[in-house]
Coordinates of N, CA and C in Angstrom, one line a residue:
X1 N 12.4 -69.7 3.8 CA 13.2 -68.9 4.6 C 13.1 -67.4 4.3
X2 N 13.2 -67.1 3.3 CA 12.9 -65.5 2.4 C 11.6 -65.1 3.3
X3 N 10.7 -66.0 3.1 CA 9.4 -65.7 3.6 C 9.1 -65.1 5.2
X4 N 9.6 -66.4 6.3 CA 10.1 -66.4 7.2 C 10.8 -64.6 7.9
X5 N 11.9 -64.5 6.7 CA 12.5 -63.6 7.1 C 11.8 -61.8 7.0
X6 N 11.3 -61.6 6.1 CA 10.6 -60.9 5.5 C 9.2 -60.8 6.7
X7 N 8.5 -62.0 7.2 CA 7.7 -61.2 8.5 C 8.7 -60.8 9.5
X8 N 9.7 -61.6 9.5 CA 10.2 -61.1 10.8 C 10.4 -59.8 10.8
X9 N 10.6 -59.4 9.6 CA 11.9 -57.9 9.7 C 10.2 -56.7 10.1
X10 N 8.9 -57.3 9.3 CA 7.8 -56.4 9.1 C 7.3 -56.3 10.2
X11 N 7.3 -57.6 11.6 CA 7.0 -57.5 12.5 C 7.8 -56.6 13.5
X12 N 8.8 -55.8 12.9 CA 9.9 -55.6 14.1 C 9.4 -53.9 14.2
X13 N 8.8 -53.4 15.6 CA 8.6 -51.9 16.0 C 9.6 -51.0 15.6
X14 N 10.3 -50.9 16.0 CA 11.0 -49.9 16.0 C 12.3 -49.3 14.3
X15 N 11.7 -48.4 14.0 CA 12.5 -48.1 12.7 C 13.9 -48.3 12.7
X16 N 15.2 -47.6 13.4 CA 16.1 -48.1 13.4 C 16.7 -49.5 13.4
X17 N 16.2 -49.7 14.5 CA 16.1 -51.6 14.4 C 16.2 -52.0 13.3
X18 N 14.8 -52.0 12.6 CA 14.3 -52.8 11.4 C 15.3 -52.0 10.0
X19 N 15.8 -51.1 10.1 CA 17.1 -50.6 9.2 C 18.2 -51.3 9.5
X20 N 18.4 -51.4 11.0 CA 19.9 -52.1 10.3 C 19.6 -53.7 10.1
X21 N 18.8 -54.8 10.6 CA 18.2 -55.5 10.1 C 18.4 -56.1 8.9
X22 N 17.7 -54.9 8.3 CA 17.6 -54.9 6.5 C 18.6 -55.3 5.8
X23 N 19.8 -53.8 6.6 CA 21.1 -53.5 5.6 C 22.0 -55.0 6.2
X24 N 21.9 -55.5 7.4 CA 22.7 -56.9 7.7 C 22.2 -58.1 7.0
X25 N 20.9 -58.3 6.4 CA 20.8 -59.2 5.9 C 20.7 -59.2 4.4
X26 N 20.9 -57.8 4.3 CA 20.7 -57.5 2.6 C 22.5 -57.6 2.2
X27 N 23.3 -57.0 3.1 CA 24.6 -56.6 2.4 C 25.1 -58.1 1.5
X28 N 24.9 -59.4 2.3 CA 25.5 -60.2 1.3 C 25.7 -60.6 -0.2
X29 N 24.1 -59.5 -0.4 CA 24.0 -60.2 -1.7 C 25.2 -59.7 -2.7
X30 N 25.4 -58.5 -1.8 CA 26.4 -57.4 -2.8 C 28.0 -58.2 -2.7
X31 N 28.3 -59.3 -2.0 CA 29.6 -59.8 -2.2 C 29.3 -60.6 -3.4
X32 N 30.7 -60.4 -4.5 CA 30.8 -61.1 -5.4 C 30.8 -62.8 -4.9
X33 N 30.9 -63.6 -6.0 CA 30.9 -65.2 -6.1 C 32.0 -65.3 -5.9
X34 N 33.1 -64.8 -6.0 CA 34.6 -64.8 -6.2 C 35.3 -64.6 -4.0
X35 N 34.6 -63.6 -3.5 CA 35.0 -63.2 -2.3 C 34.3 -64.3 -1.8
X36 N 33.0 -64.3 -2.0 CA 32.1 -65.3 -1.1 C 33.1 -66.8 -0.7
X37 N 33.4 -67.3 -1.9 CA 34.0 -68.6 -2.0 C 35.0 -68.0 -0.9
X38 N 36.1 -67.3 -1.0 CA 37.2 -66.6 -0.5 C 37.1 -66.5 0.8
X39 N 35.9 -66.4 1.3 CA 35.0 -66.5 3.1 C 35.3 -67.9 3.4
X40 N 34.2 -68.6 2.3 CA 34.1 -69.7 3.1 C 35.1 -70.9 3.0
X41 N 36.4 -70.7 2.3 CA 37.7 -71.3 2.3 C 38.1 -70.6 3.4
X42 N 38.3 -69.9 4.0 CA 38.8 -68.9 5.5 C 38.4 -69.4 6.3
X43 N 37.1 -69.9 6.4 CA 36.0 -70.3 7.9 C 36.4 -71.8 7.8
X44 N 36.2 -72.5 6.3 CA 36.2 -73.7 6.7 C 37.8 -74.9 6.9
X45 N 38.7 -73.7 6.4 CA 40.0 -74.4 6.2 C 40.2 -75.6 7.2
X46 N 41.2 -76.5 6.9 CA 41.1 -77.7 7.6 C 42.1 -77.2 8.9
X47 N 42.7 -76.5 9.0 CA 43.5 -76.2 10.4 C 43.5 -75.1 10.7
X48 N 43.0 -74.1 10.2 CA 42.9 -72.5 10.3 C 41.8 -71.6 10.3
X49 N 40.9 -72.9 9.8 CA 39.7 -72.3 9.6 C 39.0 -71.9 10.9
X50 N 38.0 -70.7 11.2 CA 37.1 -70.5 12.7 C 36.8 -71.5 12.7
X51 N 35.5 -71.6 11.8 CA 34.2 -72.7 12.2 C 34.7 -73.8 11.9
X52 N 36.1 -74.5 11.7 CA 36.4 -75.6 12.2 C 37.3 -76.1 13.5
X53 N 37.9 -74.9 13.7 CA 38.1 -75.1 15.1 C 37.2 -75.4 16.3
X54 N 36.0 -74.3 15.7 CA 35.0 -74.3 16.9 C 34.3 -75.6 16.5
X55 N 34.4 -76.0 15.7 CA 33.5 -77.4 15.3 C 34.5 -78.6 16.4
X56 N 35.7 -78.1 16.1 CA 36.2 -79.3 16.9 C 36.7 -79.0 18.4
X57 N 36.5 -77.9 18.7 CA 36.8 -77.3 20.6 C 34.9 -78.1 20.9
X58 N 34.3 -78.2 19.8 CA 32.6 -78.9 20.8 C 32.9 -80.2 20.2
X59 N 33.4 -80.9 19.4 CA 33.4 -82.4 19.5 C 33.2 -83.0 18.1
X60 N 33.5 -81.6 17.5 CA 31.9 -82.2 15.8 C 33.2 -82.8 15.1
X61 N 32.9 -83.4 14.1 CA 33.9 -83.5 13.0 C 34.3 -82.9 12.2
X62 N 35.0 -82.4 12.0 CA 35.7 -81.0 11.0 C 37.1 -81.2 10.5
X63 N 37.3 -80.2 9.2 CA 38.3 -80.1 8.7 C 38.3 -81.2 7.0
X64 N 37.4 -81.2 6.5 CA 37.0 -81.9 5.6 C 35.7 -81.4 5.0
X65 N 35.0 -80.1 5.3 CA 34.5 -79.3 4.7 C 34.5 -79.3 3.5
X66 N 35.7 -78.7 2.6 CA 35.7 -78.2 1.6 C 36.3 -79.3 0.8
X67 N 37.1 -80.9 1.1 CA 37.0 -82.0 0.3 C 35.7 -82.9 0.5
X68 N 35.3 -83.1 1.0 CA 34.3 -84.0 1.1 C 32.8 -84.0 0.2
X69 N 32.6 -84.9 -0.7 CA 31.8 -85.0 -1.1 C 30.1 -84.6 -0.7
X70 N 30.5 -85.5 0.1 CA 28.8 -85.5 0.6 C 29.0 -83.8 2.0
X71 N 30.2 -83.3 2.0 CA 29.9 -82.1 2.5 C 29.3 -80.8 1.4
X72 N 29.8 -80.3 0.4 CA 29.5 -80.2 -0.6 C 28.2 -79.7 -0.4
X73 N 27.3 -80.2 -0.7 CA 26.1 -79.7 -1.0 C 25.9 -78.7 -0.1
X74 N 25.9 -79.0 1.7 CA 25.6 -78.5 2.4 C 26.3 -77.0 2.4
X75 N 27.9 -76.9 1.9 CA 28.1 -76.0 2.1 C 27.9 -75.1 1.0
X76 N 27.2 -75.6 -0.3 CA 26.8 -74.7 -1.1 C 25.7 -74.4 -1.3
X77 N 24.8 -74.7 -0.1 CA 23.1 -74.5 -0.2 C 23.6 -73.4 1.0
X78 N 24.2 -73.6 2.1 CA 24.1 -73.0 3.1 C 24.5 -71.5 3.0
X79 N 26.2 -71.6 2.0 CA 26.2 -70.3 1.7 C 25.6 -69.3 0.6
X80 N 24.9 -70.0 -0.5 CA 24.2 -69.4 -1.0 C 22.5 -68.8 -0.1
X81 N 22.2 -69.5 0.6 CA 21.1 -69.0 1.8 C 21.9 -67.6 2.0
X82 N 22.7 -68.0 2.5 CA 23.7 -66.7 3.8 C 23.7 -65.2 2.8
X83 N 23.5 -65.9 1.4 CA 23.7 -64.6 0.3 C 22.5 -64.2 0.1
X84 N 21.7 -65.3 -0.6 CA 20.4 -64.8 -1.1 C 19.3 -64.5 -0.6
X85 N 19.1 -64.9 1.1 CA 18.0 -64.7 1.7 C 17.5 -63.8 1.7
X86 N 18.4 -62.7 2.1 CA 17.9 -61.0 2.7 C 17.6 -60.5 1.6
X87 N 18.4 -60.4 0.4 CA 17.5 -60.1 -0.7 C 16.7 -60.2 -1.3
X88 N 16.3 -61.7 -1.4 CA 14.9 -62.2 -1.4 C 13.8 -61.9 -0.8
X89 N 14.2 -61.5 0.5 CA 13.1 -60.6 1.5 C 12.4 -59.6 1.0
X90 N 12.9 -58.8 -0.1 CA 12.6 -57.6 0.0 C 10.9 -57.6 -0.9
X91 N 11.0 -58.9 -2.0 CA 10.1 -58.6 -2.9 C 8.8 -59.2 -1.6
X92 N 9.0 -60.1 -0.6 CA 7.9 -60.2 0.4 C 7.6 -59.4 0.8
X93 N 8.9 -58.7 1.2 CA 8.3 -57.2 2.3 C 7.5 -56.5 1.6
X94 N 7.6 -55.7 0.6 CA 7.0 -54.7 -0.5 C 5.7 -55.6 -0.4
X95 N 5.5 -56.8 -0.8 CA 3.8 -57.4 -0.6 C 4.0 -57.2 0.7
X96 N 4.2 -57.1 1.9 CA 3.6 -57.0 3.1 C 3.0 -55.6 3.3
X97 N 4.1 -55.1 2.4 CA 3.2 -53.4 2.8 C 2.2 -53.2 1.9
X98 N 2.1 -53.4 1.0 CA 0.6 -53.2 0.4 C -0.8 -54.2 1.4
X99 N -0.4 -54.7 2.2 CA -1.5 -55.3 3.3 C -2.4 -54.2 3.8
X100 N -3.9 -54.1 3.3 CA -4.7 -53.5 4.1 C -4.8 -53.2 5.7
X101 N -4.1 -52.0 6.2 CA -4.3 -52.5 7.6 C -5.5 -52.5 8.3
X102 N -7.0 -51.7 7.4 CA -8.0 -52.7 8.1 C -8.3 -53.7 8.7
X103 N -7.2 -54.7 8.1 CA -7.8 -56.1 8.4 C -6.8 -56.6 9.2
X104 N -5.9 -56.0 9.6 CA -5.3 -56.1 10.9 C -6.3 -55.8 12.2
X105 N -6.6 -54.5 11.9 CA -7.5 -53.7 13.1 C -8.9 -54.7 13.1
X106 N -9.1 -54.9 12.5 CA -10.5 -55.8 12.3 C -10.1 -57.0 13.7
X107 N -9.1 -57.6 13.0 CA -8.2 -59.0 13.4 C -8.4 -59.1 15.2
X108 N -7.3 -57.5 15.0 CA -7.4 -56.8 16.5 C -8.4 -56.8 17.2
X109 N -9.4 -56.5 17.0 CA -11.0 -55.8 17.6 C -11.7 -57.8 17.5
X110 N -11.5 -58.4 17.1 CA -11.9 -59.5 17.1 C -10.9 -60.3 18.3
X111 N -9.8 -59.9 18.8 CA -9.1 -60.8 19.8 C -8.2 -61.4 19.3
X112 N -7.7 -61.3 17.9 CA -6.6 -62.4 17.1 C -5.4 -62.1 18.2
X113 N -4.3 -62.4 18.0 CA -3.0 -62.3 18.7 C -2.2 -62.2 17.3
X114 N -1.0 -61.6 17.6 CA 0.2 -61.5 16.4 C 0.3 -62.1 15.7
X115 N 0.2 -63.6 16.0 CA 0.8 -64.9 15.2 C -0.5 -65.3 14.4
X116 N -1.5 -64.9 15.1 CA -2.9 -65.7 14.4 C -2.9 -64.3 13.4
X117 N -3.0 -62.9 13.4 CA -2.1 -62.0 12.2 C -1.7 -62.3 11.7
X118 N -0.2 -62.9 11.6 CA 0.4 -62.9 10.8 C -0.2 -64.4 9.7
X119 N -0.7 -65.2 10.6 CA -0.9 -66.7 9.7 C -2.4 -66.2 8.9
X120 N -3.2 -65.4 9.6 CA -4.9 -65.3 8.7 C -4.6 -63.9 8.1
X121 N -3.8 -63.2 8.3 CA -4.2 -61.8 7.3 C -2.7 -62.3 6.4
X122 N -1.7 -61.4 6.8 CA -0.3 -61.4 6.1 C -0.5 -62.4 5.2
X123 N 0.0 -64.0 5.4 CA 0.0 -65.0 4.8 C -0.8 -65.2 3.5
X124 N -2.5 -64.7 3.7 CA -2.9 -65.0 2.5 C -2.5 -63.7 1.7
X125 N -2.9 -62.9 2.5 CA -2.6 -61.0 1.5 C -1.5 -61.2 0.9
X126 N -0.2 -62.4 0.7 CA 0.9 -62.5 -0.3 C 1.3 -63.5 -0.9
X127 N 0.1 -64.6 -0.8 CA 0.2 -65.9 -1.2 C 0.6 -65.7 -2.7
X128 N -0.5 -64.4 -3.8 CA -0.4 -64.4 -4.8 C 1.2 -63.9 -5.3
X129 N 1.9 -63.4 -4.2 CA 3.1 -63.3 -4.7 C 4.1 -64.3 -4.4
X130 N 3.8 -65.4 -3.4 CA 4.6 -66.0 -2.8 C 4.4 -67.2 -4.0
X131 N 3.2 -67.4 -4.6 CA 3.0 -68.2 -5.8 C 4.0 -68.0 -7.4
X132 N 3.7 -66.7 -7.3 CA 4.4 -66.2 -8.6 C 5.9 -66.4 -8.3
X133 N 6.3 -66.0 -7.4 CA 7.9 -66.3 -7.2 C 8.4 -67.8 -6.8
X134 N 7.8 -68.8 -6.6 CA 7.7 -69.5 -6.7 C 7.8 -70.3 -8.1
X135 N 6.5 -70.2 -8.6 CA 6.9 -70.7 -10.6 C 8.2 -70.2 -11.0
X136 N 8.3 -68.9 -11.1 CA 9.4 -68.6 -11.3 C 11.1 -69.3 -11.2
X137 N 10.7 -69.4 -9.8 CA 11.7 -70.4 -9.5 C 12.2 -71.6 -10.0
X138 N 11.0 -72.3 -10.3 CA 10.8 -73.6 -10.3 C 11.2 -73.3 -11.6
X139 N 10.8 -72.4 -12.6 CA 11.3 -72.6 -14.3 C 12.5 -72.4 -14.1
X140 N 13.7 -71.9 -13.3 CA 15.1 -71.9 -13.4 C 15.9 -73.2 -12.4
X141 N 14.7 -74.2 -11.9 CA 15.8 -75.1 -11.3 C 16.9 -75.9 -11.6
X142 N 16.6 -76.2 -12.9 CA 17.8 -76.9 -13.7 C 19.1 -75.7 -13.7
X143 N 19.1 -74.3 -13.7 CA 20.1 -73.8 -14.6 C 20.9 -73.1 -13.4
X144 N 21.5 -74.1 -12.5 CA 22.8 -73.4 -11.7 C 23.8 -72.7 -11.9
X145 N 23.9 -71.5 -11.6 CA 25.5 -71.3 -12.4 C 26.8 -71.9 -12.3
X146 N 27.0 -72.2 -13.2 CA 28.7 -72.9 -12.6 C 29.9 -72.1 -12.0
X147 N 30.0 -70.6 -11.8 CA 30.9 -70.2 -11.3 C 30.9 -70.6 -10.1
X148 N 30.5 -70.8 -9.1 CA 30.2 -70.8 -7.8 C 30.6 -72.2 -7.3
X149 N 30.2 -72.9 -8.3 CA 30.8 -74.2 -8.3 C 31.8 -74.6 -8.7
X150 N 32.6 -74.2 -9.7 CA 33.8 -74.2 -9.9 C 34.8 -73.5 -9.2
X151 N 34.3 -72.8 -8.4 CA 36.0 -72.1 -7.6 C 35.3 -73.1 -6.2
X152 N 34.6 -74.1 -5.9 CA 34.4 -75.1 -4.8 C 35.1 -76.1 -5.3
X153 N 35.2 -76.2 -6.6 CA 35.2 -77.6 -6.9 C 36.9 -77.9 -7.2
X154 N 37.2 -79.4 -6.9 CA 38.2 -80.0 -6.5 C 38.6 -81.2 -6.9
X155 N 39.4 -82.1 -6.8 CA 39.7 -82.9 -7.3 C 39.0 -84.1 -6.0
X156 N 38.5 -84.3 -5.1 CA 37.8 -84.9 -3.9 C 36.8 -84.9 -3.8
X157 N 36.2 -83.6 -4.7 CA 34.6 -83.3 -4.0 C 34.3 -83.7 -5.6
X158 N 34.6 -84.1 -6.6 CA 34.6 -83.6 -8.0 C 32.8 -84.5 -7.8
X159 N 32.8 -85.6 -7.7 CA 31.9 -85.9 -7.9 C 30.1 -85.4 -7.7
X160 N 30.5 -84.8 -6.5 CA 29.3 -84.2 -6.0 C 29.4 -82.9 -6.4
X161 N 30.1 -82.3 -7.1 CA 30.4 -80.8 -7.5 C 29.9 -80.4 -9.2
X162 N 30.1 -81.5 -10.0 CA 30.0 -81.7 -11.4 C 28.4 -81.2 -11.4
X163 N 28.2 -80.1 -12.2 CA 27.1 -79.9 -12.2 C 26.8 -79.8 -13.7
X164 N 25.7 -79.9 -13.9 CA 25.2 -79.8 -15.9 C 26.2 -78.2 -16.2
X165 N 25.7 -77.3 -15.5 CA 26.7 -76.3 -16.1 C 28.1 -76.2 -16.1
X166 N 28.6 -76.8 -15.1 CA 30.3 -76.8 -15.0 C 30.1 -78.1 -16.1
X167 N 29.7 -78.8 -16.7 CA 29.7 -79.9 -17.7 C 30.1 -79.2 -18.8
X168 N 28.9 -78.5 -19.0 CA 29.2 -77.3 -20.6 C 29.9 -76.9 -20.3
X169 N 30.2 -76.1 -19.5 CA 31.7 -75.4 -19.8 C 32.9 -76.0 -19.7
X170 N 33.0 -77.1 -19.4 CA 34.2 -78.2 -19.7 C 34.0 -78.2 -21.0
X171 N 33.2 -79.0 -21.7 CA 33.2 -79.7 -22.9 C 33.0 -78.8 -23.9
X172 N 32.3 -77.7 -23.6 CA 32.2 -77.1 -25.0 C 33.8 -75.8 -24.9
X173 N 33.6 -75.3 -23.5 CA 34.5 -74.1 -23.6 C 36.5 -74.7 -23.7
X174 N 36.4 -75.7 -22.9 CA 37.7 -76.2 -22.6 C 38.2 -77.1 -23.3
X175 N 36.8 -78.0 -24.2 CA 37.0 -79.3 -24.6 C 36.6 -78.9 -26.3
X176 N 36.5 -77.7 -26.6 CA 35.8 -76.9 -28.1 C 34.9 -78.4 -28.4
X177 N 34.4 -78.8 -27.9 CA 33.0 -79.6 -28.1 C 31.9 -78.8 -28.1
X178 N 31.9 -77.6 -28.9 CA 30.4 -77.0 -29.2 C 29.0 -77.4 -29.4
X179 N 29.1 -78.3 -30.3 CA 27.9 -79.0 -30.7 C 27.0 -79.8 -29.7
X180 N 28.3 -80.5 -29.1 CA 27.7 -81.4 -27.8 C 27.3 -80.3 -26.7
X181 N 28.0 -79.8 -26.3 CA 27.8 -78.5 -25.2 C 26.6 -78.2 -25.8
X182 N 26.0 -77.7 -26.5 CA 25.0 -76.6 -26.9 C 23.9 -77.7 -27.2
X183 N 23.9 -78.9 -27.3 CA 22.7 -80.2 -26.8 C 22.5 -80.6 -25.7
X184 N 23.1 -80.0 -24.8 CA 23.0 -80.6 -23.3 C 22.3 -79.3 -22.5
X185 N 22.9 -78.2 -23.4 CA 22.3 -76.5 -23.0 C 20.9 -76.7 -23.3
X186 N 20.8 -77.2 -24.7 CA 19.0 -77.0 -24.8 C 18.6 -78.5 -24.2
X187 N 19.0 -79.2 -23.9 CA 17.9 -80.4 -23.1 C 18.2 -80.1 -21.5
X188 N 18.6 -78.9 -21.3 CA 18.6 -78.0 -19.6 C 17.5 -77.2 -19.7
X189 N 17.6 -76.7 -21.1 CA 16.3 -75.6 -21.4 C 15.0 -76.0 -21.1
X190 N 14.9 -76.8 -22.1 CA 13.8 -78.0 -22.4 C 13.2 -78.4 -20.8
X191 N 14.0 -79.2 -20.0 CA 13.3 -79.6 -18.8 C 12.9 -78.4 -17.9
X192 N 13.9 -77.3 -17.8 CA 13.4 -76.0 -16.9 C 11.5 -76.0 -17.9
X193 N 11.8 -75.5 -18.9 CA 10.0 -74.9 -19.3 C 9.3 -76.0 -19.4
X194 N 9.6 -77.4 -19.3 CA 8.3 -78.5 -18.5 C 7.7 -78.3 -16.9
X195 N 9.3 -77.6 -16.4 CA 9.0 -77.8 -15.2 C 8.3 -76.6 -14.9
X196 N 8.8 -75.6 -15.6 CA 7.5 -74.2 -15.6 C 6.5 -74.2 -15.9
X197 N 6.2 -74.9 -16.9 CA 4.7 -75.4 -17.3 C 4.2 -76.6 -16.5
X198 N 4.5 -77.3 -15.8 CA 3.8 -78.2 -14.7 C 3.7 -77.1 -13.8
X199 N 4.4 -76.7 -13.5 CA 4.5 -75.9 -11.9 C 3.1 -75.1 -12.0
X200 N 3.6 -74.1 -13.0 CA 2.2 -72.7 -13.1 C 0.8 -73.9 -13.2
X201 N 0.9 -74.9 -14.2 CA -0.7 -75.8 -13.9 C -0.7 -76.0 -12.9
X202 N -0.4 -76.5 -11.9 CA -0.5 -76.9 -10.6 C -0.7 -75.6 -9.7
X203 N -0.4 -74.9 -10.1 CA -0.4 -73.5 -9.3 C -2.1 -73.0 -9.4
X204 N -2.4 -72.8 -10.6 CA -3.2 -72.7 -11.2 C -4.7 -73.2 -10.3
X205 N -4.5 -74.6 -10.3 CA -5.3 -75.7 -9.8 C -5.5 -75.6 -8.7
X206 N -4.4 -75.2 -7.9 CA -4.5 -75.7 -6.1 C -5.2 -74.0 -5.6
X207 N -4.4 -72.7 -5.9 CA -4.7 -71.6 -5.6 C -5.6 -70.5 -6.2
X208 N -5.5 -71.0 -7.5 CA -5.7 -69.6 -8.8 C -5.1 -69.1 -9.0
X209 N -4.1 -68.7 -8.4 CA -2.4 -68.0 -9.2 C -1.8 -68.5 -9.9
X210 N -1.3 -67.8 -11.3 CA -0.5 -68.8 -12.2 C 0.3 -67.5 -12.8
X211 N 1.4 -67.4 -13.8 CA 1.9 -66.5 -15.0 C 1.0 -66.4 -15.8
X212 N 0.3 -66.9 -16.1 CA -0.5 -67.4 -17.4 C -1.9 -67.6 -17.2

């Protein structure tokens, strides 16, 4: 989606445009975890909420958003998107502008179209970064933060909410279980840098881009 977003903004003519663009999909990142939650208890409240009224003036099932288990995930992948995309953009964009625009004009003078652009020049001209941020990623997937999850989390949703990190900080911070807390911290460690060291080999192998 980062990715996605990032041609779109590069594709877009006109300067102003592609400014405020920027500043509407960048501002979220700048809301704290604390407001963010504070949005989406507002939108999704079970009788007050917008988007559950409008969920239920079209027919949908609503008002169980913010207990529901198996809602849960959705709403915390969806609003973390809503946060982190636009700023994510930016490290694509900056690779989109270092793009040779000879090889646009080349593209051009050969009969490509925009899209066949953006899929044979763009695309590869940032693969090497779309790789790197990538690994990267992949070595932090175990390590969610728990704040974001704990001002979601509830006595309904608990199950699907319990994350390794809201774990440790039960047990070790609330529960002065340090010992145990700080063995569950490094066997979170541990799996993230297998899964960075599989990832970069495989990276390695399929593209030639790797950290290492």
């Amino acid at each position: 989606l980062k990715i996605f977003l990032a041609l779109v903004i590069n594709e877009i003519a006109s300067a102003k445009y592609k400014k405020f663009v920027q500043t509407v999909t960048y501002a979220p990142y700048f809301i704290s975890v604390t407001v963010l939650i504070s949005m989406v208890n507002l939108l999704l409240a079970k009788n007050t909420g917008v988007l559950t009224q409008l969920f239920e003036a079209m027919g949908l099932p609503a008002g169980t958003w913010l207990t529901s288990p198996g809602a849960f995930q959705w709403v915390y992948v969806i609003s973390g998107m809503w946060q982190q995309t636009g700023w994510g953009a930016v490290i694509f964009l900056a690779a989109l502008a270092g793009v040779d625009p000879q090889l646009h004009e080349a593209a051009m003078i050969d009969g490509a179209t925009r899209l066949e652009r953006i899929w044979h020049v763009n695309l590869p001209s940032i693969l090497p970064t779309v790789t790197i941020m990538l690994v990267l990623q992949m070595g932090g997937l175990m390590s969610v933060g728990h704040e974001k999850a704990l001002l979601m989390q509830n006595a309904l949703n608990l199950e699907a909410s319990e994350l390794v990190s809201t774990y440790v900080y039960k047990i070790g911070l609330l529960n002065g279980q340090f010992s145990y807390s700080t063995a569950i911290n490094l066997f979170q460690t541990v799996v993230n840098v297998v899964i960075l060291l599989f990832v970069n080999l495989v990276s390695r192998k399929l593209t030639g881009e790797s950290l290492w």
